[in-house]
PDB file of C-alpha atoms in Angstrom:
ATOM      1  CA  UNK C   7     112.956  80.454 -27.191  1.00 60.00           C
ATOM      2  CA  UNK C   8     109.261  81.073 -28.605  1.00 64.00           C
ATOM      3  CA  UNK C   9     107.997  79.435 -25.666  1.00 65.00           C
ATOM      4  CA  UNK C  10     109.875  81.769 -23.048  1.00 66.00           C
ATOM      5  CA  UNK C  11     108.297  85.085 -25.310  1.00 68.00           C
ATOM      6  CA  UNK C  12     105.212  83.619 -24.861  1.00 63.00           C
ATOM      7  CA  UNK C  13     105.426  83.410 -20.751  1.00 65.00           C
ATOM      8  CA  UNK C  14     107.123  86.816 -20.869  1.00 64.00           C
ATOM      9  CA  UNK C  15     104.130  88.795 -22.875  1.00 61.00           C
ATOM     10  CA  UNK C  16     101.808  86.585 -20.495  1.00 63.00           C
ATOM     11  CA  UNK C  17     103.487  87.867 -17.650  1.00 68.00           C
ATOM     12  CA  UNK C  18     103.174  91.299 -18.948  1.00 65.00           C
ATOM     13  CA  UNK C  19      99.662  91.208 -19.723  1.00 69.00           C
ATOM     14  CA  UNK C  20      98.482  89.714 -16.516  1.00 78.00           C
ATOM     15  CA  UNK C  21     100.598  92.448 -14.284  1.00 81.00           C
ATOM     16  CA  UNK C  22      98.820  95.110 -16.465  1.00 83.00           C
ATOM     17  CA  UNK C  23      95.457  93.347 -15.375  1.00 86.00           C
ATOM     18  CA  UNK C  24      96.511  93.280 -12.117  1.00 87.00           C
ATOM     19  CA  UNK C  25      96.987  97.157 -12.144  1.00 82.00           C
ATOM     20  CA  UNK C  26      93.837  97.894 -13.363  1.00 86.00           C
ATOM     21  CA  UNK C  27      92.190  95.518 -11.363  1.00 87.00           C
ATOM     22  CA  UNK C  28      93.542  97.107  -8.262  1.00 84.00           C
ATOM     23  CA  UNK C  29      93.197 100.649  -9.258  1.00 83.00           C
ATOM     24  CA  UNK C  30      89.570  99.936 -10.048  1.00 87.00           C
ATOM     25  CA  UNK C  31      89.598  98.691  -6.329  1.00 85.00           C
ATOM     26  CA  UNK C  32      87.825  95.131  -7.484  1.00 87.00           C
ATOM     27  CA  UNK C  33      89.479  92.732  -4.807  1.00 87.00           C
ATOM     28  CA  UNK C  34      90.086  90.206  -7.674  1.00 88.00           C
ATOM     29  CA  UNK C  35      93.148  88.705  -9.108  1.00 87.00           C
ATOM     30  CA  UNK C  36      93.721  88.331 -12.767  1.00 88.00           C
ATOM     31  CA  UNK C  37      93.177  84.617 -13.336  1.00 88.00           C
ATOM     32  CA  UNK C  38      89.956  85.158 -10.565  1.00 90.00           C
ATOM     33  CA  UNK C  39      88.267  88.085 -13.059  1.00 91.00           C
ATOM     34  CA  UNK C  40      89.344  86.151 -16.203  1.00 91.00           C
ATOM     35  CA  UNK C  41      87.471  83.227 -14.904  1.00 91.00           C
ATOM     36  CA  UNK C  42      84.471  85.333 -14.017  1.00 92.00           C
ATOM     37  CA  UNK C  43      84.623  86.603 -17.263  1.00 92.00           C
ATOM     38  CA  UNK C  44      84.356  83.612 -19.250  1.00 92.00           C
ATOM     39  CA  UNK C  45      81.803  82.398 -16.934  1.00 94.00           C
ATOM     40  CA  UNK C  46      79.792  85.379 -17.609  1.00 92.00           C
ATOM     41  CA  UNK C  47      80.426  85.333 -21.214  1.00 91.00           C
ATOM     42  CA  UNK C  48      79.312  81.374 -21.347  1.00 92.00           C
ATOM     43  CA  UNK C  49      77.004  81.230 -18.506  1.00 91.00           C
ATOM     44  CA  UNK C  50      73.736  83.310 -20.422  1.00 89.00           C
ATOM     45  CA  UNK C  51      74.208  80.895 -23.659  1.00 87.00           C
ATOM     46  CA  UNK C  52      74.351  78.430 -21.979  1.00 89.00           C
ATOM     47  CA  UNK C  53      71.313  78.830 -19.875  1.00 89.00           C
ATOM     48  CA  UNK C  54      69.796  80.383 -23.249  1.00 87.00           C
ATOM     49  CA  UNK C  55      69.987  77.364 -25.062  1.00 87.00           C
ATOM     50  CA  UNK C  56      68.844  75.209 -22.187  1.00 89.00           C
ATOM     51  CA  UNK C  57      65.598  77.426 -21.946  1.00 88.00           C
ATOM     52  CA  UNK C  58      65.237  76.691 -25.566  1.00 85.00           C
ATOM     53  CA  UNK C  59      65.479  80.373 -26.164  1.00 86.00           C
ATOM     54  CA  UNK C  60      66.499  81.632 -29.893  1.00 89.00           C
ATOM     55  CA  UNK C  61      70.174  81.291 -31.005  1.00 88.00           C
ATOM     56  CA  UNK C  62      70.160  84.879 -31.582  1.00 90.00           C
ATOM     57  CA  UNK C  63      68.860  85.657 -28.361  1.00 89.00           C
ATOM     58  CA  UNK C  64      71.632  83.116 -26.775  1.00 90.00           C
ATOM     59  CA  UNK C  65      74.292  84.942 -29.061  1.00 91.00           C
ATOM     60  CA  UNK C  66      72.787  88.273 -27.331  1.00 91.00           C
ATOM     61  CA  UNK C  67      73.340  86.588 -23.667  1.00 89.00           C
ATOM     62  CA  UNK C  68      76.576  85.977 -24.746  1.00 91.00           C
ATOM     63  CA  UNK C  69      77.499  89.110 -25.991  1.00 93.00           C
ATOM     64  CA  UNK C  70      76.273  91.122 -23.275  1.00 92.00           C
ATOM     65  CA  UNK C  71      77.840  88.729 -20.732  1.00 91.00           C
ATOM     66  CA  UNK C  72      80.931  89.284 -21.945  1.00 92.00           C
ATOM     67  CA  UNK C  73      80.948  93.208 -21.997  1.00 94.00           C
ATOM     68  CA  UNK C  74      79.840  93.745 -18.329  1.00 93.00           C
ATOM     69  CA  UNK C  75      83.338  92.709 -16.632  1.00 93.00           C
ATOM     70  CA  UNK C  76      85.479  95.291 -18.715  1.00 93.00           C
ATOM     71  CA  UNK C  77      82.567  98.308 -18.537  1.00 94.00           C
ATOM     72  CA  UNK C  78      82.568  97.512 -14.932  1.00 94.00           C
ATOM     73  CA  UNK C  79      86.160  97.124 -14.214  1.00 93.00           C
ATOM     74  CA  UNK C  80      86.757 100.446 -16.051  1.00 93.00           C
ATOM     75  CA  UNK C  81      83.611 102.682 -14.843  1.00 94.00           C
ATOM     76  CA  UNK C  82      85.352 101.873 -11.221  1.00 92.00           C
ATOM     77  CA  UNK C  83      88.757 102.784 -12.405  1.00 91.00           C
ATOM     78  CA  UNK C  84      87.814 105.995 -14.151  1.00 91.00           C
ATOM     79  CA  UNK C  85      85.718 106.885 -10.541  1.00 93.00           C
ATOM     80  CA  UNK C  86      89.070 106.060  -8.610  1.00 91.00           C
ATOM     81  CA  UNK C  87      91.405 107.908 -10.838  1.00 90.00           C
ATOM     82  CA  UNK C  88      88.998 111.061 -10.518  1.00 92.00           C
ATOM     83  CA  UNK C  89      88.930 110.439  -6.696  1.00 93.00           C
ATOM     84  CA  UNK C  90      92.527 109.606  -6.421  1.00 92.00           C
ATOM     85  CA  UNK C  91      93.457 113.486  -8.110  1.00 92.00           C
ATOM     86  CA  UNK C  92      91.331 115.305  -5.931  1.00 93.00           C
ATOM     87  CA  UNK C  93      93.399 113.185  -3.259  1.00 94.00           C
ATOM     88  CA  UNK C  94      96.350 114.349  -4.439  1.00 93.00           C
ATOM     89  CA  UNK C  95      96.374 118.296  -3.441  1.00 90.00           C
ATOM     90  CA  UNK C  96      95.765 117.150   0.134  1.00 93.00           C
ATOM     91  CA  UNK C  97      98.500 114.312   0.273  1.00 93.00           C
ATOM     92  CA  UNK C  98     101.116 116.775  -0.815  1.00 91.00           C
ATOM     93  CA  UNK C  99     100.425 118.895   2.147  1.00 92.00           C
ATOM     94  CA  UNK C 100     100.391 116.091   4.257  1.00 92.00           C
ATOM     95  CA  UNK C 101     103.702 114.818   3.462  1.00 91.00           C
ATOM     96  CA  UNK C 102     105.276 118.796   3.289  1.00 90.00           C
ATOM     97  CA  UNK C 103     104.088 119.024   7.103  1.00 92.00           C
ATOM     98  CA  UNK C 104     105.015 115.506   7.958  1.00 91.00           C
ATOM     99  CA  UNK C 105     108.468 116.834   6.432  1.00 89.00           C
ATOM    100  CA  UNK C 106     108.638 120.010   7.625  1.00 90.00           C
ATOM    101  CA  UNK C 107     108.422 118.496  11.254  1.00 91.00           C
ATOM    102  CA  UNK C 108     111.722 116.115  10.726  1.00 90.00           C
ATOM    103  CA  UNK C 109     109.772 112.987   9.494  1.00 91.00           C
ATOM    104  CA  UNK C 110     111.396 111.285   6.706  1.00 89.00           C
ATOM    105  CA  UNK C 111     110.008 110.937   3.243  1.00 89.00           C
ATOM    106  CA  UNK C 112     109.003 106.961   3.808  1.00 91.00           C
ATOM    107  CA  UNK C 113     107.418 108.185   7.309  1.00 93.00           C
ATOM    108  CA  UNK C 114     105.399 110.925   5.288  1.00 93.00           C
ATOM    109  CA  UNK C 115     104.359 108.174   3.013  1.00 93.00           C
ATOM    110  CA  UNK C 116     102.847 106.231   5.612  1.00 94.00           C
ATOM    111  CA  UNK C 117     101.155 108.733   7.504  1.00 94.00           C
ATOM    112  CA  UNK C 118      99.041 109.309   4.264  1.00 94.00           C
ATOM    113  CA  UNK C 119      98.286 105.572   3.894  1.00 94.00           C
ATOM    114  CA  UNK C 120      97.315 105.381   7.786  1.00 94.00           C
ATOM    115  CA  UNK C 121      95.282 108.978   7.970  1.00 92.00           C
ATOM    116  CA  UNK C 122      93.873 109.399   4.327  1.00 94.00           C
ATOM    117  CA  UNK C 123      90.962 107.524   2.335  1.00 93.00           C
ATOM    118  CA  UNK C 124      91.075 104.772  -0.316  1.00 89.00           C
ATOM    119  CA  UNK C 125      92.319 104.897  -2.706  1.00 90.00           C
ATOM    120  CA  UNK C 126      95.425 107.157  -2.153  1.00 93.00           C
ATOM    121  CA  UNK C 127      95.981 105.239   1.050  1.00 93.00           C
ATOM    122  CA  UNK C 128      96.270 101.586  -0.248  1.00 91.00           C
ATOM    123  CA  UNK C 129      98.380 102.874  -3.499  1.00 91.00           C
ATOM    124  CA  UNK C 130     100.631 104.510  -0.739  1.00 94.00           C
ATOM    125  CA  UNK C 131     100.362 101.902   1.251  1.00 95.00           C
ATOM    126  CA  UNK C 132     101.573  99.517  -1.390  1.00 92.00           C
ATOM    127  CA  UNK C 133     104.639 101.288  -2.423  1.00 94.00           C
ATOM    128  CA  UNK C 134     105.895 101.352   1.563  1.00 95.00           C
ATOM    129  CA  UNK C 135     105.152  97.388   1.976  1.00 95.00           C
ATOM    130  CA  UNK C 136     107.170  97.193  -1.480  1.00 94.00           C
ATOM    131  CA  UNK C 137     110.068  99.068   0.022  1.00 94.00           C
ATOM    132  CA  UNK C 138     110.290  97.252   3.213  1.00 94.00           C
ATOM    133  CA  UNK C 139     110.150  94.131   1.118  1.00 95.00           C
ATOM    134  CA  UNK C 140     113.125  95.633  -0.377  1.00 93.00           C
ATOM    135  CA  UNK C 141     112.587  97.742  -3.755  1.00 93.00           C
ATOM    136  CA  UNK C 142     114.364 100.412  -4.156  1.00 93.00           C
ATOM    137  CA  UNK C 143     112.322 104.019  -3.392  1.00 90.00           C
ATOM    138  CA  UNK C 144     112.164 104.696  -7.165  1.00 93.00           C
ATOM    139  CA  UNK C 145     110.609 101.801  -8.212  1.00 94.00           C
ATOM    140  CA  UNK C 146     108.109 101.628  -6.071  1.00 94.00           C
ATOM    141  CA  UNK C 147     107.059 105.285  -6.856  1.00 94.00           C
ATOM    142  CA  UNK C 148     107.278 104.792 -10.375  1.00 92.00           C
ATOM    143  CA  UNK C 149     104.900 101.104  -9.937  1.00 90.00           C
ATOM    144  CA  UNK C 150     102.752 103.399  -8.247  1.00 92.00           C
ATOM    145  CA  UNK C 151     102.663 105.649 -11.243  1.00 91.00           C
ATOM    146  CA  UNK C 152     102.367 102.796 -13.736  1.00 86.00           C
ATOM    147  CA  UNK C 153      98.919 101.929 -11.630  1.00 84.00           C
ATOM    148  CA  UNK C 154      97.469 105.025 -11.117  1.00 87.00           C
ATOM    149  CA  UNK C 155      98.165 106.837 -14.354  1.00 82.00           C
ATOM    150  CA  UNK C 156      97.872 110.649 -13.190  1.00 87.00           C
ATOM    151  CA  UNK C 157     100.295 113.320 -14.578  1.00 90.00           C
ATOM    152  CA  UNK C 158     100.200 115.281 -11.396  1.00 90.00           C
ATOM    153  CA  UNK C 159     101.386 112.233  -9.483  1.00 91.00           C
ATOM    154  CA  UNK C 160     104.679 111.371 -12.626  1.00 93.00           C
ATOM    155  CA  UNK C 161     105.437 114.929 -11.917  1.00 92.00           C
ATOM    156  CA  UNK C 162     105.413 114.219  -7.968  1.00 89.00           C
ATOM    157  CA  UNK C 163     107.743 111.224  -8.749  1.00 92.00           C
ATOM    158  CA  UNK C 164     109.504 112.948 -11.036  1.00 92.00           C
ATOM    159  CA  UNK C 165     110.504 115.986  -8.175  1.00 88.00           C
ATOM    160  CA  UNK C 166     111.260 113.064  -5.655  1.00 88.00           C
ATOM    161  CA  UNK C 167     113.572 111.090  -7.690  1.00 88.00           C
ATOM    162  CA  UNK C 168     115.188 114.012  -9.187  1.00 89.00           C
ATOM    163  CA  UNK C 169     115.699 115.598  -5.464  1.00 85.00           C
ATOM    164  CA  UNK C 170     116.432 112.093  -3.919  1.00 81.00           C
ATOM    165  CA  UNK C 171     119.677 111.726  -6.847  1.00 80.00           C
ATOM    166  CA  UNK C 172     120.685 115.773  -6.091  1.00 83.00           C
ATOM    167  CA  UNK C 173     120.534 115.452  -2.634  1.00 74.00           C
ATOM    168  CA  UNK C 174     117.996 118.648  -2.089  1.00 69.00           C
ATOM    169  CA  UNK C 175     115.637 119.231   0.548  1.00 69.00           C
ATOM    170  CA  UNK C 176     112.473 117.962  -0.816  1.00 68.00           C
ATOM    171  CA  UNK C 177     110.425 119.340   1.870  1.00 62.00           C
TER     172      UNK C 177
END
């Protein structure tokens, strides 16, 4: 039982790495950055104390090593999430026309990830290739939510579900 807890919280950590990994755009997965990571956290002492150089020094390579991956993964998130919101605005009129015009809400969805910019186009992207591969609608949206961590876009969601359970016209 301890050992199935374990896997599970392992499992859970590495799909939250995943997420920010691919909302900071860095076309790595976890156990790829994770071994970058300890490679840069190792690498510098090591090559410090081969070079003879002082232990504090080395401890100083190693420290510095290991803080570049997470400032870097999260400097790139931070610049996506900004970019991603100013996306937003423009999406939602893309996908009220797309509507307006008889296209369906998955259809809409698509036509942003074909005629917009990264990043809103690969997170909508994603959530149509997970619905073809068979999750429901909701889901998907709300993964995409989980990833992208905007309030404008859980309020999106939000309307969609909401509308998709009434049976309004979302358009």
């Amino acid at each position: 039982k301890e050992g199935k807890e374990k896997k599970k919280k392992n499992q859970i950590i590495s799909k939250r790495l995943e997420d920010t990994l691919a909302m900071s755009g860095i076309q790595l997965n976890p156990q790829e950055y994770v071994t970058l990571w300890a490679a840069l956290t190792i690498g510098p002492g090591f090559l410090g104390s081969i070079l003879g150089l002082d232990p504090i020094a080395t401890v100083g390579l190693c420290i510095v090593g290991c803080a570049i991956p997470p400032v870097m993964v999260q400097q790139s998130k931070n610049k996506r999430k900004q970019l991603f919101n100013k996306q937003l605005g423009e999406s939602l009129t893309i996908m009220s026309n797309c509507m307006r015009s008889g296209y369906s809400f998955q259809q809409a969805m698509q036509s942003i990830a074909k005629e917009m910019q990264p990043p809103i186009s690969t997170e909508f992207a994603r959530v149509v290739r997970e619905i073809n591969y068979g999750t429901s609608l909701e889901q998907a949206l709300n993964n995409m939510v989980a990833r992208v961590d905007n309030q404008d876009l859980e309020l999106l969601v939000s309307a969609v579900i909401t509308s998709s359970q009434v049976g309004a016209n979302l358009s």
